[in-house]
Coordinates of N, CA and C in Angstrom, one line a residue:
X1 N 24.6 -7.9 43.1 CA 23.7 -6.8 43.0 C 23.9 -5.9 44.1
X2 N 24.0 -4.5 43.7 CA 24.4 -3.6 44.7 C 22.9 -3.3 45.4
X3 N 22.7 -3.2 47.1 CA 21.9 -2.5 47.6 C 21.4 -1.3 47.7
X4 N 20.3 -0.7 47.3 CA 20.4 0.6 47.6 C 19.7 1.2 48.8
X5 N 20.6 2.1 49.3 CA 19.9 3.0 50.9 C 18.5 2.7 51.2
X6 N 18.0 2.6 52.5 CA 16.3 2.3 52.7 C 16.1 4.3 52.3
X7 N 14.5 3.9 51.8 CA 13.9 4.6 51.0 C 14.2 5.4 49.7
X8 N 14.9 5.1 48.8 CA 15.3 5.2 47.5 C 14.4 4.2 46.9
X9 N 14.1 5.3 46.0 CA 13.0 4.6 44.5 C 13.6 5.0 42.9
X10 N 13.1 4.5 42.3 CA 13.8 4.2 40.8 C 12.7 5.4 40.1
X11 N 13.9 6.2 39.7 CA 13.6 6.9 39.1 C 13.6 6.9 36.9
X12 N 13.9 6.3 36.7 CA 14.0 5.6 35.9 C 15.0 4.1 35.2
X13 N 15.3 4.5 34.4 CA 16.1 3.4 33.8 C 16.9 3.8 32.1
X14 N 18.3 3.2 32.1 CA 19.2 3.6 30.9 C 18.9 2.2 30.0
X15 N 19.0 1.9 29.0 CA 19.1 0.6 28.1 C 20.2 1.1 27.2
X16 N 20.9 0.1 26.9 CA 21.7 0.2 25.9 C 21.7 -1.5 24.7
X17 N 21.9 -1.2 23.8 CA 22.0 -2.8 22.8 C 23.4 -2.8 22.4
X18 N 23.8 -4.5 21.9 CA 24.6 -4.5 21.2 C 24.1 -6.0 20.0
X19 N 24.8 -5.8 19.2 CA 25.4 -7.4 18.1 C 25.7 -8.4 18.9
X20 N 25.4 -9.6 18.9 CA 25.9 -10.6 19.3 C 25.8 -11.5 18.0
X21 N 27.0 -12.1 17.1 CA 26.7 -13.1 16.4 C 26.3 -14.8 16.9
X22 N 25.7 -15.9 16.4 CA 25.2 -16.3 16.7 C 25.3 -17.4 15.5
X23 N 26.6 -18.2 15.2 CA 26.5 -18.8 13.9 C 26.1 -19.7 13.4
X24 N 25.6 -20.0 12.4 CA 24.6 -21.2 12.2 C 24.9 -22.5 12.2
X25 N 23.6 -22.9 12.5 CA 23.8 -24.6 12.4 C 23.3 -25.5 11.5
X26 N 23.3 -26.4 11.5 CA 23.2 -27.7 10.9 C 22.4 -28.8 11.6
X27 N 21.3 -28.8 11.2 CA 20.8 -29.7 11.9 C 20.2 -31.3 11.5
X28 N 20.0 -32.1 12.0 CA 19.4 -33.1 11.4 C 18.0 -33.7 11.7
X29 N 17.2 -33.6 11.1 CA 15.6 -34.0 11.3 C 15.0 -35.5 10.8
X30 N 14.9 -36.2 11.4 CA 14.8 -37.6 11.5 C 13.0 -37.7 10.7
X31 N 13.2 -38.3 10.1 CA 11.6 -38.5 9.7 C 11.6 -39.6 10.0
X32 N 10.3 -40.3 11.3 CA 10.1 -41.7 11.4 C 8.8 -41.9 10.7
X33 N 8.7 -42.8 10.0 CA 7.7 -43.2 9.3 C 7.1 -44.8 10.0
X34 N 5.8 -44.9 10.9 CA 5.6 -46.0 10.9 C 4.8 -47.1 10.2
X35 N 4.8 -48.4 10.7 CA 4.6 -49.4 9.5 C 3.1 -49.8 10.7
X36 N 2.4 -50.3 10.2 CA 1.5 -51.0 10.6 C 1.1 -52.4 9.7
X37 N 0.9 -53.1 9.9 CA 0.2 -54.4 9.3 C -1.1 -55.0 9.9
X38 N -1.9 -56.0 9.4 CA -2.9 -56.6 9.3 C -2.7 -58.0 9.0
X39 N -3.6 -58.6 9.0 CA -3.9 -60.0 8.5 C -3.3 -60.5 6.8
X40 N -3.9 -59.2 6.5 CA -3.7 -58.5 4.8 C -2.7 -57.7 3.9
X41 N -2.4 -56.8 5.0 CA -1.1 -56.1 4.5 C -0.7 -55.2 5.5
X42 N 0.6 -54.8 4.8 CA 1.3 -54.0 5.3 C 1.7 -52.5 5.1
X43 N 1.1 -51.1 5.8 CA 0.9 -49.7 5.1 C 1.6 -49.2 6.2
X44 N 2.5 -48.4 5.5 CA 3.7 -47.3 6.1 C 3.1 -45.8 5.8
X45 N 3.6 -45.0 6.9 CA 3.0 -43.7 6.7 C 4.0 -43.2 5.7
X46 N 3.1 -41.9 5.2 CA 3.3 -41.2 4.4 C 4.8 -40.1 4.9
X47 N 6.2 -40.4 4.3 CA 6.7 -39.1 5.3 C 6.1 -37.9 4.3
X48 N 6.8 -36.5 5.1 CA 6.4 -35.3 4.7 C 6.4 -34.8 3.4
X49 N 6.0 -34.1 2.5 CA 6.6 -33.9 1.4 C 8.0 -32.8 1.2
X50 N 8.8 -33.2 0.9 CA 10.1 -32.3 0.7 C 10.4 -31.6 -0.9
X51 N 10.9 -30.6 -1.0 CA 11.3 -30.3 -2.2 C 12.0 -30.9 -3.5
X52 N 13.1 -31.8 -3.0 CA 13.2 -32.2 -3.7 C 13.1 -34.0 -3.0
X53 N 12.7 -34.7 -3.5 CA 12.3 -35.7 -3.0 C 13.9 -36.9 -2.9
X54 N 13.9 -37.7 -2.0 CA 15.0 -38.6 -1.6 C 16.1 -37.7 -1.3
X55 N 16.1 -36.7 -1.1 CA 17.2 -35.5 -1.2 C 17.5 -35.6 0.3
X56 N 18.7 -35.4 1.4 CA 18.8 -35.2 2.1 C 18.8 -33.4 2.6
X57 N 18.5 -32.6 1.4 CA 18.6 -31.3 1.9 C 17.2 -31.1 2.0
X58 N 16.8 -30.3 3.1 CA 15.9 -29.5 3.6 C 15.6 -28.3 2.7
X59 N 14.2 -27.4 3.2 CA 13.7 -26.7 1.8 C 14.9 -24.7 3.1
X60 N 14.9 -25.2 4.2 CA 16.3 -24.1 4.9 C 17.0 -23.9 4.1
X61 N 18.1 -26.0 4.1 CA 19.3 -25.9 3.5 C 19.5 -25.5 2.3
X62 N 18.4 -25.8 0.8 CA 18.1 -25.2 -0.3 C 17.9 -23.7 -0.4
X63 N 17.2 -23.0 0.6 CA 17.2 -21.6 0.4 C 18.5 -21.2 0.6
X64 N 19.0 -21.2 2.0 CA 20.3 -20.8 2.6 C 21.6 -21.2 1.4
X65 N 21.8 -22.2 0.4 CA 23.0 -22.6 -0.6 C 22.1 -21.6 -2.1
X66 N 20.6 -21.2 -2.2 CA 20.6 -20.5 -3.2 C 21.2 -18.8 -2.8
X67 N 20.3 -18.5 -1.8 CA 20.5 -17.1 -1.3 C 22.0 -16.7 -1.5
X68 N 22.9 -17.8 -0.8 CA 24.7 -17.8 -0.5 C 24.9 -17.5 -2.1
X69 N 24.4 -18.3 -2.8 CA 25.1 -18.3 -4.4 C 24.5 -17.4 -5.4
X70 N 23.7 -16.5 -5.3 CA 22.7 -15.5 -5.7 C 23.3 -14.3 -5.6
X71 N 22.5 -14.0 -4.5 CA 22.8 -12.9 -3.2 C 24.0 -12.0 -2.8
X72 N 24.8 -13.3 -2.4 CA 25.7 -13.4 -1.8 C 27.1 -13.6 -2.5
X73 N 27.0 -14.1 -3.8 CA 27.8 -14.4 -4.9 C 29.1 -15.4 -4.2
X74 N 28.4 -15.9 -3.2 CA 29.2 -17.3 -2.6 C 29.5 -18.4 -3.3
X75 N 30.6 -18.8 -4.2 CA 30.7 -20.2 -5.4 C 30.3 -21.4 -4.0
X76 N 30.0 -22.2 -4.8 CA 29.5 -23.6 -4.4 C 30.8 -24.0 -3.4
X77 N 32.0 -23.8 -4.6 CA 33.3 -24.6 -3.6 C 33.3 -24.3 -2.3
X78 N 33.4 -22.8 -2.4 CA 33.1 -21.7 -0.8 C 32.1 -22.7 0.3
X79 N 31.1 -22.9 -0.2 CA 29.7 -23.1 0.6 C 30.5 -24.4 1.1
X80 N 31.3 -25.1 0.2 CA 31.3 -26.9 0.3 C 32.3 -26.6 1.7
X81 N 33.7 -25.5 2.0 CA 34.1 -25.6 2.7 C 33.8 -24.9 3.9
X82 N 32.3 -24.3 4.0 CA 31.9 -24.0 5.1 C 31.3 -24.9 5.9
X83 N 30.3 -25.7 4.5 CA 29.8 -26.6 5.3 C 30.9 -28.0 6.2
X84 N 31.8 -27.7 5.8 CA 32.7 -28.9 6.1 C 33.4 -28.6 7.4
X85 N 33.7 -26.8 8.0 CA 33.4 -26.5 8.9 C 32.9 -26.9 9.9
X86 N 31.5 -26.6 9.7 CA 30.2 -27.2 10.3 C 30.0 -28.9 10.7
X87 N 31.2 -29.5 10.0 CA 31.0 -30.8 10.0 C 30.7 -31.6 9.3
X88 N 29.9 -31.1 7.9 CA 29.3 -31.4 7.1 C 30.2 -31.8 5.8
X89 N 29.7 -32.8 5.3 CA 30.4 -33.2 3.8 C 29.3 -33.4 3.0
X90 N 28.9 -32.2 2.4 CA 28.3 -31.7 1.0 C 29.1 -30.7 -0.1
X91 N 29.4 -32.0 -1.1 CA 30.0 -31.5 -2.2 C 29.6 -30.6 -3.5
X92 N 29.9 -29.5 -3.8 CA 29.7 -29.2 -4.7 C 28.6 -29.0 -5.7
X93 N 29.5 -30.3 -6.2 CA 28.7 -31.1 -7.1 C 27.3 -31.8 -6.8
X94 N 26.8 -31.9 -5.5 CA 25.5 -32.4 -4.8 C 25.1 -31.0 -4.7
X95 N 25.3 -29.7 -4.6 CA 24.8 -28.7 -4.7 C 24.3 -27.8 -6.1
X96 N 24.8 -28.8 -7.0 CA 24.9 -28.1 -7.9 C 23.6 -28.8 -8.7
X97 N 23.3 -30.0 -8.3 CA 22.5 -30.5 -8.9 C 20.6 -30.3 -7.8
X98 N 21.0 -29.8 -7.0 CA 20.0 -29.1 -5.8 C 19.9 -27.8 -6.5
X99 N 20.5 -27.0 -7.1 CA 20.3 -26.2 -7.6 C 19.9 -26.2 -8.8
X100 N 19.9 -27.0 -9.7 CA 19.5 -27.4 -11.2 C 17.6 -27.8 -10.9
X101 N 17.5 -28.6 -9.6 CA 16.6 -28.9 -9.6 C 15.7 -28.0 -8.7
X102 N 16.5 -27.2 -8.3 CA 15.1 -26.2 -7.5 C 14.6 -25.0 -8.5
X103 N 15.8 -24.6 -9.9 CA 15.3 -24.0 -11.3 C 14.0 -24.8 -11.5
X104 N 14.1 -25.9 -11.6 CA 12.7 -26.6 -12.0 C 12.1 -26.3 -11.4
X105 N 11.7 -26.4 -10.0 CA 10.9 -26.5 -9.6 C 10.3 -24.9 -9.2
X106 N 11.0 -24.2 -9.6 CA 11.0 -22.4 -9.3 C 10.2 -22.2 -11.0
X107 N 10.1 -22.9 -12.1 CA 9.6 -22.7 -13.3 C 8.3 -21.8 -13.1
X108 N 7.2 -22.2 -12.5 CA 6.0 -21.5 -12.5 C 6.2 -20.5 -11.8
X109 N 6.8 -20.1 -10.7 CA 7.3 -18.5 -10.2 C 7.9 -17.8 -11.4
X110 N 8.8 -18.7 -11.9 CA 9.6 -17.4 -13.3 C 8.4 -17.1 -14.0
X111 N 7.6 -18.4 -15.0 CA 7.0 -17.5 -15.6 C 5.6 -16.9 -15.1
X112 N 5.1 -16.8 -13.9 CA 4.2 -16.0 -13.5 C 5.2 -14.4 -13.5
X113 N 6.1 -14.2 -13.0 CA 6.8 -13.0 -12.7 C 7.2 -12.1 -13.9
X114 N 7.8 -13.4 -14.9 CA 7.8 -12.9 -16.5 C 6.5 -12.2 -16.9
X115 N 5.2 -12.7 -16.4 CA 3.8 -12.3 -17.3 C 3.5 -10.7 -16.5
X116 N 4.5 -10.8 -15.5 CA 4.2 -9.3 -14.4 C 5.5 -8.3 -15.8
X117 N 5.9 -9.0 -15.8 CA 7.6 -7.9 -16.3 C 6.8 -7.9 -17.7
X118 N 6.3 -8.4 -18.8 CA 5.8 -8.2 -20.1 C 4.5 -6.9 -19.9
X119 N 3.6 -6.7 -18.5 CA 2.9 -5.9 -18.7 C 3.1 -4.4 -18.3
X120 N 4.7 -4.5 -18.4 CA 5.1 -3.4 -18.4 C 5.2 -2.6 -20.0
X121 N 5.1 -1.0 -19.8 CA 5.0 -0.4 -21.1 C 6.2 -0.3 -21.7
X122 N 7.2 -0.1 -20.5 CA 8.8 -0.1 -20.3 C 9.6 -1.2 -19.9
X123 N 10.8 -2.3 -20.2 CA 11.1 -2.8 -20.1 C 13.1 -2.7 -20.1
X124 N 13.4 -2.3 -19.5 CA 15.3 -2.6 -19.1 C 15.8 -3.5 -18.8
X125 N 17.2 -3.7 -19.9 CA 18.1 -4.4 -19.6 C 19.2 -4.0 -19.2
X126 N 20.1 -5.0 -19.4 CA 21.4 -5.0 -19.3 C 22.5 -5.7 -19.7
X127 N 23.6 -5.7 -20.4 CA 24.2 -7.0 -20.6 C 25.4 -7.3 -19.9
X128 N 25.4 -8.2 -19.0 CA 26.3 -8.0 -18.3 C 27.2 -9.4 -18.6
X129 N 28.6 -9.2 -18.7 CA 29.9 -10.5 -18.6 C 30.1 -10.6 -17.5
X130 N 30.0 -12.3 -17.7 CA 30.9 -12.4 -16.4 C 32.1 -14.4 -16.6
X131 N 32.6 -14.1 -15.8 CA 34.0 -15.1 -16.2 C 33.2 -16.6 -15.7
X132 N 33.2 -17.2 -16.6 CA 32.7 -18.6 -16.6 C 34.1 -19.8 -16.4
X133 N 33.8 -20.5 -15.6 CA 35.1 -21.8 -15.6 C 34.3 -22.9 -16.6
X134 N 35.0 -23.4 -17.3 CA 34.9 -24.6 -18.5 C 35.8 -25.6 -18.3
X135 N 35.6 -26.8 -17.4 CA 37.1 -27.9 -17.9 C 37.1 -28.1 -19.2
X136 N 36.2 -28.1 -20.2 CA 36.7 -27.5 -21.9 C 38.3 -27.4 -21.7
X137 N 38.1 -26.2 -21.3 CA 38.9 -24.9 -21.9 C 39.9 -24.7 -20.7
X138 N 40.9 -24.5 -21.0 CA 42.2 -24.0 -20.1 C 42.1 -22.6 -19.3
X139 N 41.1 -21.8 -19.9 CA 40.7 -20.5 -19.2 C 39.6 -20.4 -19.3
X140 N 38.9 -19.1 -18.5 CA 37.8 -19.2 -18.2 C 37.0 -18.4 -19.6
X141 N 36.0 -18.7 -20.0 CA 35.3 -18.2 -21.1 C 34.1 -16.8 -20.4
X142 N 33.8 -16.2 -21.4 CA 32.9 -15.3 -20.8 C 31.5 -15.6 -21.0
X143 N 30.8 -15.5 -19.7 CA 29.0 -16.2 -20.2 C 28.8 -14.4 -20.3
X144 N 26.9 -14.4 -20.2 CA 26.8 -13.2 -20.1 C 25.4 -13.4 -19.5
X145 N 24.8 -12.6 -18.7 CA 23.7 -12.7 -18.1 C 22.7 -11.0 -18.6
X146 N 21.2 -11.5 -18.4 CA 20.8 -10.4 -19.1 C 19.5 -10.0 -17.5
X147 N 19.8 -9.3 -17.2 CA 18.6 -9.4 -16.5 C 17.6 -8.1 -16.7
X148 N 16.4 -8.5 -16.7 CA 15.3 -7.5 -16.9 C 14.5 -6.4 -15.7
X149 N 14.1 -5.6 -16.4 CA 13.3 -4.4 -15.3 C 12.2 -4.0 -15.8
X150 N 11.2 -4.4 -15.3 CA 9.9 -3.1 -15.7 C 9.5 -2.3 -15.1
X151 N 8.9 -1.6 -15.6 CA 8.4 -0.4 -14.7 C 7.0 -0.6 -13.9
X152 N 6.7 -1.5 -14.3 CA 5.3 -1.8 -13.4 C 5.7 -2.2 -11.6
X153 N 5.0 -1.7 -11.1 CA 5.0 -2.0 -9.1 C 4.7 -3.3 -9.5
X154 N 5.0 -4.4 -8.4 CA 4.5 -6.0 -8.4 C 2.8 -6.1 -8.0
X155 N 2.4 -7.1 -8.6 CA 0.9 -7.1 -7.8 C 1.1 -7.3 -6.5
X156 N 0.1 -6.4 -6.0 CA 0.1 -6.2 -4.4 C 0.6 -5.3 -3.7
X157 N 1.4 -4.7 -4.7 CA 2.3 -3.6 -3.8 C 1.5 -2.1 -3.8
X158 N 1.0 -1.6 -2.6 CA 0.1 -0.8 -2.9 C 0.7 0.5 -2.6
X159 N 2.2 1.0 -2.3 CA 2.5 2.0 -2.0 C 2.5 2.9 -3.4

């Protein structure tokens, strides 16, 4: 640190910012459940409730592999070799079924959001292709996805 001359005062000050990336982690969260007994029996605590239950993934890791595959239009395989990166060996195919089951468990958000999107007067679609993989089939087949729009603000949105 540079000295400055006796009697010099600060006349102000410059800032400047930058980006620093910062890449993510992986972490592991231990749930200890303890046991107590009696004369009579034996009662273990309750662990926490998780989303999907006996699941080693977290309700993070669930968001962060839907958002990647949504969002981000990141394929599963992609995700499988980042997380393997990271150290991690989560296949696929274990994602794929974390995602089958977070559909379920996302059912009452859809159709509450559906009962928002019907009280619109106006309603837009779209039909959009897109290339599906089938071990079926030697090439890829076309799905098609339809997604909706109404014209109603969401409840709550007060602008």
């Amino acid at each position: 640190m540079r000295r400055l001359p006796p009697g010099s005062a600060s006349i102000g000050e410059e800032s400047s910012e930058r980006y620093e990336y910062i890449p993510a982690q992986l972490t592991v969260v231990e749930d200890i459940c303890k046991k107590y007994a009696c004369a009579c029996t034996v009662k273990t605590a309750a662990k926490p409730p998780q989303p999907i239950e006996k699941s080693t993934a977290g309700a993070s890791l669930l968001a962060q592999v839907i958002v990647a595959k949504t969002a981000d239009h990141l394929p599963l395989h992609r995700q499988e070799e980042i997380f393997a990166r990271h150290g991690v060996d989560i296949s696929r195919k274990t994602m794929c079924g974390w995602l089958a089951q977070c559909a379920d468990l996302m059912k009452p958000l859809y159709g509450a959001l559906k009962e928002v999107l019907f009280q619109s007067k106006v309603i837009g679609t779209d039909d959009t292709s897109v290339k599906v993989l089938d071990v079926k089939l030697p090439f890829a087949r076309t799905g098609r996805i339809w997604p909706y729009y109404g014209d109603r603000r969401p409840p709550g949105d007060s602008l």
